[in-house]
Amino acid sequence: MQLSRDALLRAYRRMKVIREFEERLHVEIMTGEIAGFTHLYCGQEAVAVGVCEHLDAADKIISTHRGHGHCLAKGCDVTAMMKEIWGSREGLGKGKGGSMHIADIEVGMLGANGIVGAGAPIAVGAALSAKIDGPGPDGLRVSIAFSGDGACNQGTTFEAMNFAVVTQAPCIFVFENNHYSEHTGVDYAVGTAGDIASRAEAFGMKAWRADGTDFFAVHDTMREVLAHVRAGNGPAAVEFDTERFFGHFEGDPQRYRGPGELDRIRAERDCLKKFRASVTAAGLLGDADLDAVDSESLDAIEAAVTAARAAARPTAEDVLTDVYISY
Amino acid sequence: MQLSRDALLRAYRRMKVIREFEERLHVEIMTGEIAGFTHLYCGQEAVAVGVCEHLDAADKIISTHRGHGHCLAKGCDVTAMMKEIWGSREGLGKGKGGSMHIADIEVGMLGANGIVGAGAPIAVGAALSAKIDGPGPDGLRVSIAFSGDGACNQGTTFEAMNFAVVTQAPCIFVFENNHYSEHTGVDYAVGTAGDIASRAEAFGMKAWRADGTDFFAVHDTMREVLAHVRAGNGPAAVEFDTERFFGHFEGDPQRYRGPGELDRIRAERDCLKKFRASVTAAGLLGDADLDAVDSESLDAIEAAVTAARAAARPTAEDVLTDVYISY
Amino acid sequence: MAQMMYRDAVLSTIAEEMARDPSVVVLGEDVVGGMGTAGGPEAIGGIWSTSTGLFGQFGANRVIDTPISESAIIGAASGLALSGKRPVAELMFADFIGVCLDQIWNQMGKFRYMFGGKSKCPAVIRMAYGAGYNAAAQHSQSVHQILTGMPGLKVVMPSTPADVKGLLRTAIRDDDPVIFLEHKALYGMSGEVPDDPDFMIPFGHARLTRAGQDVTIVSSGLLLGFCEAVADKLAAEGIGCDVIDLRTTSPLDEEAILDSVEVTGRLVVVDEAPPRCGLAADLCALVSNKAFASLKAPPEAVTPPHTPIPFARELESAYLPSVDKIEAGVRKVLGWR
Amino acid sequence: MAQMMYRDAVLSTIAEEMARDPSVVVLGEDVVGGMGTAGGPEAIGGIWSTSTGLFGQFGANRVIDTPISESAIIGAASGLALSGKRPVAELMFADFIGVCLDQIWNQMGKFRYMFGGKSKCPAVIRMAYGAGYNAAAQHSQSVHQILTGMPGLKVVMPSTPADVKGLLRTAIRDDDPVIFLEHKALYGMSGEVPDDPDFMIPFGHARLTRAGQDVTIVSSGLLLGFCEAVADKLAAEGIGCDVIDLRTTSPLDEEAILDSVEVTGRLVVVDEAPPRCGLAADLCALVSNKAFASLKAPPEAVTPPHTPIPFARELESAYLPSVDKIEAGVRKVLGWR
Ligand SMILES: Cc1ncc(C[n+]2csc(CCOP(=O)(O)OP(=O)(O)O)c2C)c(N)n1
Ligand SMILES: Cc1ncc(C[n+]2csc(CCOP(=O)(O)OP(=O)(O)O)c2C)c(N)n1
Ligand SMILES: [Mg+2]
Ligand SMILES: [Mg+2]
């Protein structure tokens, strides 16, 4: 199905904002200004955006330790996120959560999560809520659990899949196979020679596979998946083959990669380059359109960083609030 | 492969002892003499014995809350077990564990277990130990995780299967599908319409299926499975279709069963009756041989109960010992 | 006032709240019972009879039977709660927090804080706890000491049918995650329960069940009754005990405890959890720090020993604080110096 | 005496024990690092550099890289230990006990008791704990208070490279399950370490790091250094502090603490765990019960508040006990009345 010019621009902008957000963090982290562990999503943008472009705020997603891309794709505010990563009290989590715990319930973003595999069961609960609410004009609301190729070996992820099948929850398990969990290869850690989708299928749901570096492959696949799930056919799974451009966390020397691997994936598997090549070749958008988005995005990130730097710092008293609603 | 007359008698005796052990407990529990929760294995004897007849003390098994049959099949002492269930300080666990925690490391029985799904990861560790030790004249030592159709949905069981495949541990996942987890049907709780073996297969190991009420089917299947695993081909799974003759625990009114179900399974799916019919029809053993075993077994149980009743009771000081080896 | 059993107070409160608020949802293993069997749904309800009939009354969407997957149960409760529902999840035995603690501790309990106060997670996790059934080391434990130490959770431990009713209603209507601990040896306890459909007991308010001037006894759950028996016995000798039923351990009614000790000068905490880093130590530390000047004797803890819970009747009885041991503890502080 | 870092003391002790005893086996996530990648095994070792080179030296059978499946890791450690091996398993972060607590608490810790004293389970579970890295609510926690409360486990918390060496060797050679907690902010700490290949520190023996007559400060891990700084500062004013490094919380060296308090009459416990049902409360309760007559002031706990661990630098600093807060706590007990 052909996307409108606006939709194409919007998708590209989202991917580009994520890319620049992460590229900038990569630089800023070196300066020591940003505290904590940061895991960059760079390279996987087509997955987050290809999935979330189909959703609105009433659909839920839940993310991982590598959550910036999912947050931005689902509509979290760029500046509020940047402030959070900087640890400001103006951040989305008032500086209490940081990079690994960004959430915005109002846009249906139920949180990045530092515990590998913790998200999937929570996503099933959100899906059950949608099932209880019943279908609207476009079918059921859905809930999406993003998981990595490492997370797919955690017991919680398996439980969630069976549970979703049993309860026929409108939950979609999106597996982003970027070939590594920290420093370990997917072929080693996933006993099915790295095949995640088939294992999901064996839990009793339909599963899809697609190239996660191709926005259109992701977007088209998700259209099918969502039609299936919104129609009330229970959960589904999708495995996207993708790439992470940086180390597991910032500081990772990445000696587990093959010679030239990073250059190759940057050259051949860059979802932004692919998007540009495809839309310009098809005459859907021109280079000038995309260049404009590029510079807009850079500006947005620059502005966010400037705002984050200037934003109010938390105080010692802030430690004590937000534990309970009443106590 | 034809079993010797001795082997047949031995297998029958093991099954019969389990049966009478459980039938007797069923009666004794009514009297209130036995404390705690007791889950009877009655009906599933062919699985425990068909599996364990292939093993010796250097092979390990780990069991479930429904552990009596596995313990007896692996060679735990009948009287010491009975004393444990009676809570005597002469029991296998000095009265500290009770029915759900019977173990005998010396015979390779690593414990019944009250936590559903806890056994499988432990079995993988025992299998890794066997892998480290390397093959003997008959190949690798193995470790067997007995799990129910309910336990197969616990995250730990899934993790253990992937982990065993990844580490190529000589571990065998024996699933006893007795169609119920407590009061819930397997078709409901296992999202693959109750198919456990295929799901295990999807983790990347070979899986078998057989009729768990037919000793010979179990025994023959396990011969193949063990050949595969002892040869160093990594883990394997087997699903045995079986029946439990009593409630989930003693006191269960079993209203979840169909009309006449208990009568039917007692009539048609009784592994002891089937065994007798098959060996007498083939002329391998006569009714008199089996009758002799029957009465021997009853005597053994009677003796065990008498001993358990008379056995020394634990004292308050016993509470404090056996927590640590040194502290 | 109706007379009802502790377990029926659980069931009726859930049913009333479900009828009142369509966002209340129940989930757990065998909470329906009979799913996928010839007997069909509700052939047999949960093993505690605390969800009997809910499925028939409220349907499959709101009474969800689950596989044996506790992490998924608690995770699903969180997801429901973050999405506007009020889940009441059942863990069959409190001991099973071992297989799902992350979802309780690091997820549910921390969302609000990690998300900067912008979320709410109104989930109730009910679980049966405690010894007395000879169910041995993996089915008899108390876990309030573990969960009380975890910021973000509220921990409730009712000791009577009326308290079940008032506290469970508060729990279901509360906007924070609540751990609701039901002592399995109390399920059959009968008592008067107010009829008011909005009867609620606020969290953090302990209950004085016996009043006296000589010693403060703090407890909850099964052991509370033992403490009351000791107080009654000592009363006959002219010794007055304040017996305080904590009701909730988080929030904690510090004031009730400190006020009492300021009068009595003596504290005995009676708790079913193991001794190390337990609730008894927590309260003894509280009192020794905040009522130091009032103390006439060392704060005393009566708890089980530092061992797993044994199976045999004789062993479990010896393990648990008994009326005799509690009495000895009380006499010890009374006899100090 | 060699100079080495805390993390190197971990690594070298494991390597020495593996060389000495073929039954010692290492397992965990990325303990090899690079499995299944173009870079190959040991492309990068574990993130704490505490297993670097072990795979090359001892091979794939004894250094086992695992999927992200913590329950399977701990369960496998138990199975190995019950089968005659001495596993040293790594949980990357202590916070991850949430996903595998059952295997630690209800399995490994209870086998011996449940099996009537007829089994042994000599497993070591190492884990990195503690705050100081701004790693927020799920990667910064202390868990010794939870595990100390669990009978059947031993809990070790070394504060120096030498203690790592002596205590880890004891842990590996010990026949009971041992939790070995490494403070992540101490990995880079340098110190003298004895060369003796059998240098061992017995469990349950605390270490007096500063001696004084006026107040007893008990701590361990990262905060121990803060306590020492406070003691040194006060020493200059003529105030004498006993500073006790616990080394192990289970078994606990009650005697060292009680003996000290009998002299000083004043106790400050400084601990990184949350305040409720934590180790600080445990020790304050111990002392108030067993050294009541010696106490000149209320036992004081210096701990973080009852909140999850916040992310931002300012917040984490405010959350953690600081030198200033410890000093204030000490002065408070010194100034009592
Ligand atoms: C329960 C748990 N175990 C281990 C970790 C440490 N850890 C963080 S990310 C990660 C790798 C995750 O790999 P994957 O799921 O493929 O996601 P990716 O990093 O590739 O996005 C690990 C092991 C964790 N955070 N939580
Ligand atoms: C972690 C955990 N969850 C729940 C239970 C309660 N429980 C005990 S046995 C059982 C059913 C197990 O079913 P299955 O695995 O099929 O074994 P079966 O009883 O049929 O032998 C349940 C839910 C438990 N003991 N442990
Ligand atoms: Mg990955
Ligand atoms: Mg079953």
Short mmCIF file of C-alpha atoms in Angstrom, two decimals, chain C residues 28-316:
data_model
loop_
_atom_site.label_atom_id
_atom_site.label_comp_id
_atom_site.label_asym_id
_atom_site.label_seq_id
_atom_site.Cartn_x
_atom_site.Cartn_y
_atom_site.Cartn_z
CA GLY C 28 -4.46 -16.48 38.63
CA GLU C 29 -3.97 -20.21 38.49
CA ASP C 30 -7.20 -22.12 38.87
CA VAL C 31 -9.09 -19.01 39.94
CA VAL C 32 -11.77 -20.35 37.62
CA GLY C 33 -10.81 -24.00 37.85
CA GLY C 34 -11.86 -26.60 35.32
CA MET C 35 -10.90 -24.63 32.20
CA GLY C 36 -10.27 -27.03 29.35
CA THR C 37 -11.78 -30.00 31.17
CA ALA C 38 -14.89 -32.08 30.74
CA GLY C 39 -16.22 -30.57 33.94
CA GLY C 40 -15.87 -27.13 32.41
CA PRO C 41 -15.22 -23.73 33.97
CA GLU C 42 -15.85 -23.58 37.70
CA ALA C 43 -15.91 -27.37 37.99
CA ILE C 44 -13.71 -26.55 40.96
CA GLY C 45 -12.59 -23.06 41.93
CA GLY C 46 -9.22 -22.11 43.33
CA ILE C 47 -7.78 -24.21 46.12
CA TRP C 48 -8.55 -21.54 48.74
CA SER C 49 -12.19 -21.06 47.61
CA THR C 50 -11.55 -17.36 47.33
CA SER C 51 -12.75 -16.97 43.76
CA THR C 52 -15.69 -19.39 43.62
CA GLY C 53 -18.47 -18.15 41.38
CA LEU C 54 -16.70 -15.06 40.07
CA PHE C 55 -16.35 -16.48 36.57
CA GLY C 56 -20.06 -17.20 36.33
CA GLN C 57 -20.89 -13.77 37.61
CA PHE C 58 -18.37 -11.66 35.71
CA GLY C 59 -17.32 -13.73 32.72
CA ALA C 60 -14.14 -14.86 31.05
CA ASN C 61 -12.86 -11.38 30.25
CA ARG C 62 -12.72 -10.36 33.89
CA VAL C 63 -11.88 -13.66 35.56
CA ILE C 64 -8.83 -15.01 33.83
CA ASP C 65 -7.51 -18.47 34.47
CA THR C 66 -3.82 -18.71 33.74
CA PRO C 67 -1.14 -21.27 33.01
CA ILE C 68 1.45 -21.96 35.73
CA SER C 69 3.48 -18.89 34.83
CA GLU C 70 3.73 -16.62 37.83
CA SER C 71 5.98 -14.03 36.20
CA ALA C 72 3.42 -13.70 33.46
CA ILE C 73 0.63 -13.40 36.01
CA ILE C 74 2.27 -10.56 37.88
CA GLY C 75 3.54 -8.93 34.70
CA ALA C 76 0.06 -9.11 33.25
CA ALA C 77 -1.32 -7.54 36.41
CA SER C 78 1.09 -4.65 35.95
CA GLY C 79 0.17 -4.26 32.31
CA LEU C 80 -3.51 -4.27 33.19
CA ALA C 81 -2.97 -1.74 35.96
CA LEU C 82 -0.89 0.58 33.76
CA SER C 83 -3.73 0.40 31.23
CA GLY C 84 -6.46 1.53 33.58
CA LYS C 85 -7.66 -1.72 35.07
CA ARG C 86 -7.59 -2.80 38.73
CA PRO C 87 -6.26 -6.33 38.67
CA VAL C 88 -6.50 -8.61 41.67
CA ALA C 89 -3.95 -11.32 40.98
CA GLU C 90 -3.60 -14.47 43.01
CA LEU C 91 -0.33 -16.19 43.76
CA MET C 92 -1.44 -19.53 45.13
CA PHE C 93 1.32 -19.60 47.76
CA ALA C 94 3.44 -16.68 48.93
CA ASP C 95 6.50 -18.90 48.53
CA PHE C 96 6.05 -18.51 44.78
CA ILE C 97 7.30 -14.93 44.84
CA GLY C 98 10.60 -16.70 44.17
CA VAL C 99 9.65 -17.28 40.56
CA CYS C 100 8.22 -13.81 39.94
CA LEU C 101 9.97 -11.44 42.31
CA ASP C 102 11.37 -9.27 39.57
CA GLN C 103 7.88 -8.41 38.40
CA ILE C 104 6.88 -7.45 41.93
CA TRP C 105 10.05 -5.80 43.10
CA ASN C 106 11.76 -4.23 40.11
CA GLN C 107 8.71 -3.60 37.94
CA MET C 108 5.35 -2.99 39.65
CA GLY C 109 6.93 -1.51 42.77
CA LYS C 110 9.16 0.94 40.92
CA PHE C 111 7.25 2.18 37.90
CA ARG C 112 5.91 5.28 39.53
CA TYR C 113 9.29 6.36 40.83
CA MET C 114 11.25 5.51 37.69
CA PHE C 115 8.65 7.23 35.55
CA GLY C 116 8.84 10.41 37.63
CA GLY C 117 5.47 10.07 39.35
CA LYS C 118 3.57 10.01 36.07
CA SER C 119 2.08 6.53 36.25
CA LYS C 120 -0.12 4.57 38.56
CA CYS C 121 -0.21 0.86 39.01
CA PRO C 122 -3.27 -0.08 41.10
CA ALA C 123 -2.64 -3.82 41.28
CA VAL C 124 -3.40 -6.10 44.20
CA ILE C 125 -1.38 -9.28 44.53
CA ARG C 126 -3.02 -11.70 46.92
CA MET C 127 -1.13 -14.62 48.29
CA ALA C 128 -1.60 -17.31 50.92
CA TYR C 129 1.26 -17.39 53.39
CA GLY C 130 2.29 -18.95 56.64
CA ALA C 131 2.92 -22.23 58.36
CA GLY C 132 0.65 -24.59 60.24
CA TYR C 133 -0.22 -27.08 57.50
CA ASN C 134 2.96 -29.15 57.56
CA ALA C 135 3.50 -28.09 54.01
CA ALA C 136 7.26 -27.88 54.60
CA ALA C 137 9.96 -25.58 53.32
CA GLN C 138 8.44 -24.41 50.04
CA HIS C 139 4.77 -23.96 50.92
CA SER C 140 4.73 -22.46 54.42
CA GLN C 141 6.74 -19.29 54.34
CA SER C 142 6.09 -15.76 55.42
CA VAL C 143 7.32 -13.17 52.95
CA HIS C 144 6.19 -9.85 54.39
CA GLN C 145 9.69 -9.17 55.66
CA ILE C 146 11.04 -9.40 52.12
CA LEU C 147 8.32 -7.30 50.55
CA THR C 148 8.16 -4.70 53.33
CA GLY C 149 11.77 -3.90 52.57
CA MET C 150 10.90 -3.06 48.98
CA PRO C 151 10.03 0.58 48.44
CA GLY C 152 6.99 1.15 46.28
CA LEU C 153 4.98 -1.77 47.62
CA LYS C 154 2.32 -1.66 50.29
CA VAL C 155 2.05 -4.76 52.43
CA VAL C 156 -1.16 -5.82 54.16
CA MET C 157 -1.62 -8.70 56.62
CA PRO C 158 -5.18 -9.05 57.89
CA SER C 159 -5.77 -11.13 61.00
CA THR C 160 -9.58 -11.31 61.11
CA PRO C 161 -12.48 -11.58 58.66
CA ALA C 162 -13.47 -7.97 59.35
CA ASP C 163 -9.97 -6.79 58.63
CA VAL C 164 -9.91 -8.81 55.43
CA LYS C 165 -13.00 -7.00 54.31
CA GLY C 166 -11.91 -3.53 55.29
CA LEU C 167 -8.33 -3.87 54.14
CA LEU C 168 -9.00 -5.72 50.90
CA ARG C 169 -11.51 -3.11 49.86
CA THR C 170 -8.96 -0.42 50.59
CA ALA C 171 -6.36 -2.41 48.65
CA ILE C 172 -8.54 -2.75 45.57
CA ARG C 173 -9.44 0.93 45.59
CA ASP C 174 -5.87 2.02 46.30
CA ASP C 175 -3.85 3.45 43.43
CA ASP C 176 -0.54 1.89 44.45
CA PRO C 177 0.53 -1.75 44.15
CA VAL C 178 -0.58 -3.68 47.22
CA ILE C 179 0.59 -7.04 48.46
CA PHE C 180 -2.27 -8.70 50.29
CA LEU C 181 -1.13 -11.55 52.51
CA GLU C 182 -3.72 -14.07 53.65
CA HIS C 183 -2.66 -16.47 56.36
CA LYS C 184 -3.68 -19.92 55.20
CA ALA C 185 -4.36 -21.13 58.71
CA LEU C 186 -6.91 -18.34 59.14
CA TYR C 187 -9.05 -19.05 56.09
CA GLY C 188 -11.48 -21.00 58.24
CA MET C 189 -11.64 -18.37 61.00
CA SER C 190 -15.11 -16.96 61.61
CA GLY C 191 -15.94 -13.46 62.74
CA GLU C 192 -18.27 -10.49 62.54
CA VAL C 193 -17.97 -8.34 59.46
CA PRO C 194 -19.61 -4.93 58.97
CA ASP C 195 -22.28 -4.79 56.29
CA ASP C 196 -21.47 -1.32 55.01
CA PRO C 197 -20.61 -1.76 51.32
CA ASP C 198 -17.99 0.95 51.65
CA PHE C 199 -16.46 -0.32 54.88
CA MET C 200 -12.76 0.36 54.53
CA ILE C 201 -9.82 0.27 56.88
CA PRO C 202 -7.11 2.76 56.07
CA PHE C 203 -3.57 1.48 55.65
CA GLY C 204 -1.04 2.34 58.32
CA HIS C 205 -3.46 2.11 61.22
CA ALA C 206 -2.74 -0.67 63.65
CA ARG C 207 -5.42 -2.15 65.87
CA LEU C 208 -5.14 -2.46 69.64
CA THR C 209 -6.71 -5.81 70.49
CA ARG C 210 -5.81 -5.94 74.20
CA ALA C 211 -4.92 -3.02 76.42
CA GLY C 212 -2.48 -3.03 79.31
CA GLN C 213 0.26 -1.01 80.96
CA ASP C 214 3.09 -3.47 81.42
CA VAL C 215 4.24 -4.71 78.07
CA THR C 216 3.62 -4.09 74.38
CA ILE C 217 3.16 -7.13 72.15
CA VAL C 218 3.18 -6.52 68.40
CA SER C 219 2.09 -9.18 65.95
CA SER C 220 -0.24 -10.10 63.09
CA GLY C 221 -1.70 -13.08 61.29
CA LEU C 222 -1.95 -16.46 62.93
CA LEU C 223 0.34 -15.53 65.80
CA LEU C 224 -1.82 -12.63 66.84
CA GLY C 225 -4.28 -15.06 68.37
CA PHE C 226 -1.45 -16.70 70.29
CA CYS C 227 -0.41 -13.31 71.64
CA GLU C 228 -3.95 -12.57 72.72
CA ALA C 229 -4.09 -15.88 74.55
CA VAL C 230 -0.92 -14.94 76.41
CA ALA C 231 -2.28 -11.50 77.21
CA ASP C 232 -5.48 -13.00 78.55
CA LYS C 233 -3.57 -15.44 80.68
CA LEU C 234 -1.32 -12.72 82.09
CA ALA C 235 -4.28 -10.42 82.67
CA ALA C 236 -5.56 -13.01 85.12
CA GLU C 237 -2.30 -12.52 87.00
CA GLY C 238 -2.71 -8.77 86.92
CA ILE C 239 -0.20 -8.18 84.18
CA GLY C 240 -1.45 -5.83 81.47
CA CYS C 241 -0.44 -6.27 77.84
CA ASP C 242 -1.07 -3.97 74.92
CA VAL C 243 -1.52 -6.29 71.97
CA ILE C 244 -1.08 -4.49 68.67
CA ASP C 245 -2.20 -6.03 65.40
CA LEU C 246 -0.12 -4.30 62.75
CA ARG C 247 -2.61 -4.81 59.91
CA THR C 248 -0.15 -3.31 57.43
CA THR C 249 3.61 -3.51 57.64
CA SER C 250 4.11 -0.95 54.88
CA PRO C 251 2.98 1.69 55.64
CA LEU C 252 3.75 1.04 59.27
CA ASP C 253 1.87 2.56 62.17
CA GLU C 254 5.00 3.64 64.03
CA GLU C 255 2.99 5.87 66.27
CA ALA C 256 0.82 3.12 67.69
CA ILE C 257 3.89 1.10 68.59
CA LEU C 258 5.90 3.97 70.00
CA ASP C 259 2.99 5.39 71.98
CA SER C 260 2.39 2.03 73.58
CA VAL C 261 6.04 1.42 74.41
CA GLU C 262 6.31 4.86 75.91
CA VAL C 263 3.80 3.67 78.45
CA THR C 264 4.84 0.08 78.92
CA GLY C 265 8.59 0.44 78.44
CA ARG C 266 8.68 -3.12 77.20
CA LEU C 267 8.38 -4.59 73.71
CA VAL C 268 7.89 -8.11 72.44
CA VAL C 269 7.52 -8.56 68.69
CA VAL C 270 6.07 -11.88 67.63
CA ASP C 271 6.52 -12.69 63.99
CA GLU C 272 6.45 -15.73 61.76
CA ALA C 273 9.29 -14.67 59.46
CA PRO C 274 12.84 -15.92 60.00
CA PRO C 275 14.86 -13.92 62.52
CA ARG C 276 17.53 -12.31 60.36
CA CYS C 277 16.54 -9.06 58.63
CA GLY C 278 12.95 -9.81 59.51
CA LEU C 279 10.04 -7.73 60.66
CA ALA C 280 10.72 -8.43 64.31
CA ALA C 281 14.21 -6.99 63.97
CA ASP C 282 12.77 -4.06 62.06
CA LEU C 283 10.39 -3.17 64.88
CA CYS C 284 12.89 -3.80 67.66
CA ALA C 285 15.29 -1.47 65.87
CA LEU C 286 12.58 1.13 65.43
CA VAL C 287 11.67 1.10 69.09
CA SER C 288 15.23 0.97 70.35
CA ASN C 289 16.00 3.99 68.23
CA LYS C 290 12.88 6.06 68.74
CA ALA C 291 11.73 5.06 72.22
CA PHE C 292 15.12 4.38 73.76
CA ALA C 293 14.52 6.51 76.79
CA SER C 294 11.28 4.73 77.57
CA LEU C 295 12.67 1.23 77.41
CA LYS C 296 12.85 -0.63 80.70
CA ALA C 297 14.02 -3.88 79.13
CA PRO C 298 15.64 -5.04 75.91
CA PRO C 299 13.22 -5.29 73.01
CA GLU C 300 12.54 -8.95 72.49
CA ALA C 301 11.78 -10.84 69.30
CA VAL C 302 9.91 -14.13 69.29
CA THR C 303 10.41 -15.68 65.88
CA PRO C 304 11.22 -19.04 64.36
CA PRO C 305 14.89 -19.99 64.25
CA HIS C 306 17.20 -19.36 61.29
CA THR C 307 16.24 -22.60 59.52
CA PRO C 308 13.99 -23.59 56.63
CA ILE C 309 10.52 -24.71 57.68
CA PRO C 310 10.46 -28.40 58.55
CA PHE C 311 7.76 -30.87 57.61
CA ALA C 312 6.93 -33.18 60.52
CA ARG C 313 4.27 -32.05 62.96
CA GLU C 314 6.63 -32.07 65.91
CA LEU C 315 9.18 -30.09 63.95
CA GLU C 316 6.84 -27.48 62.59
#
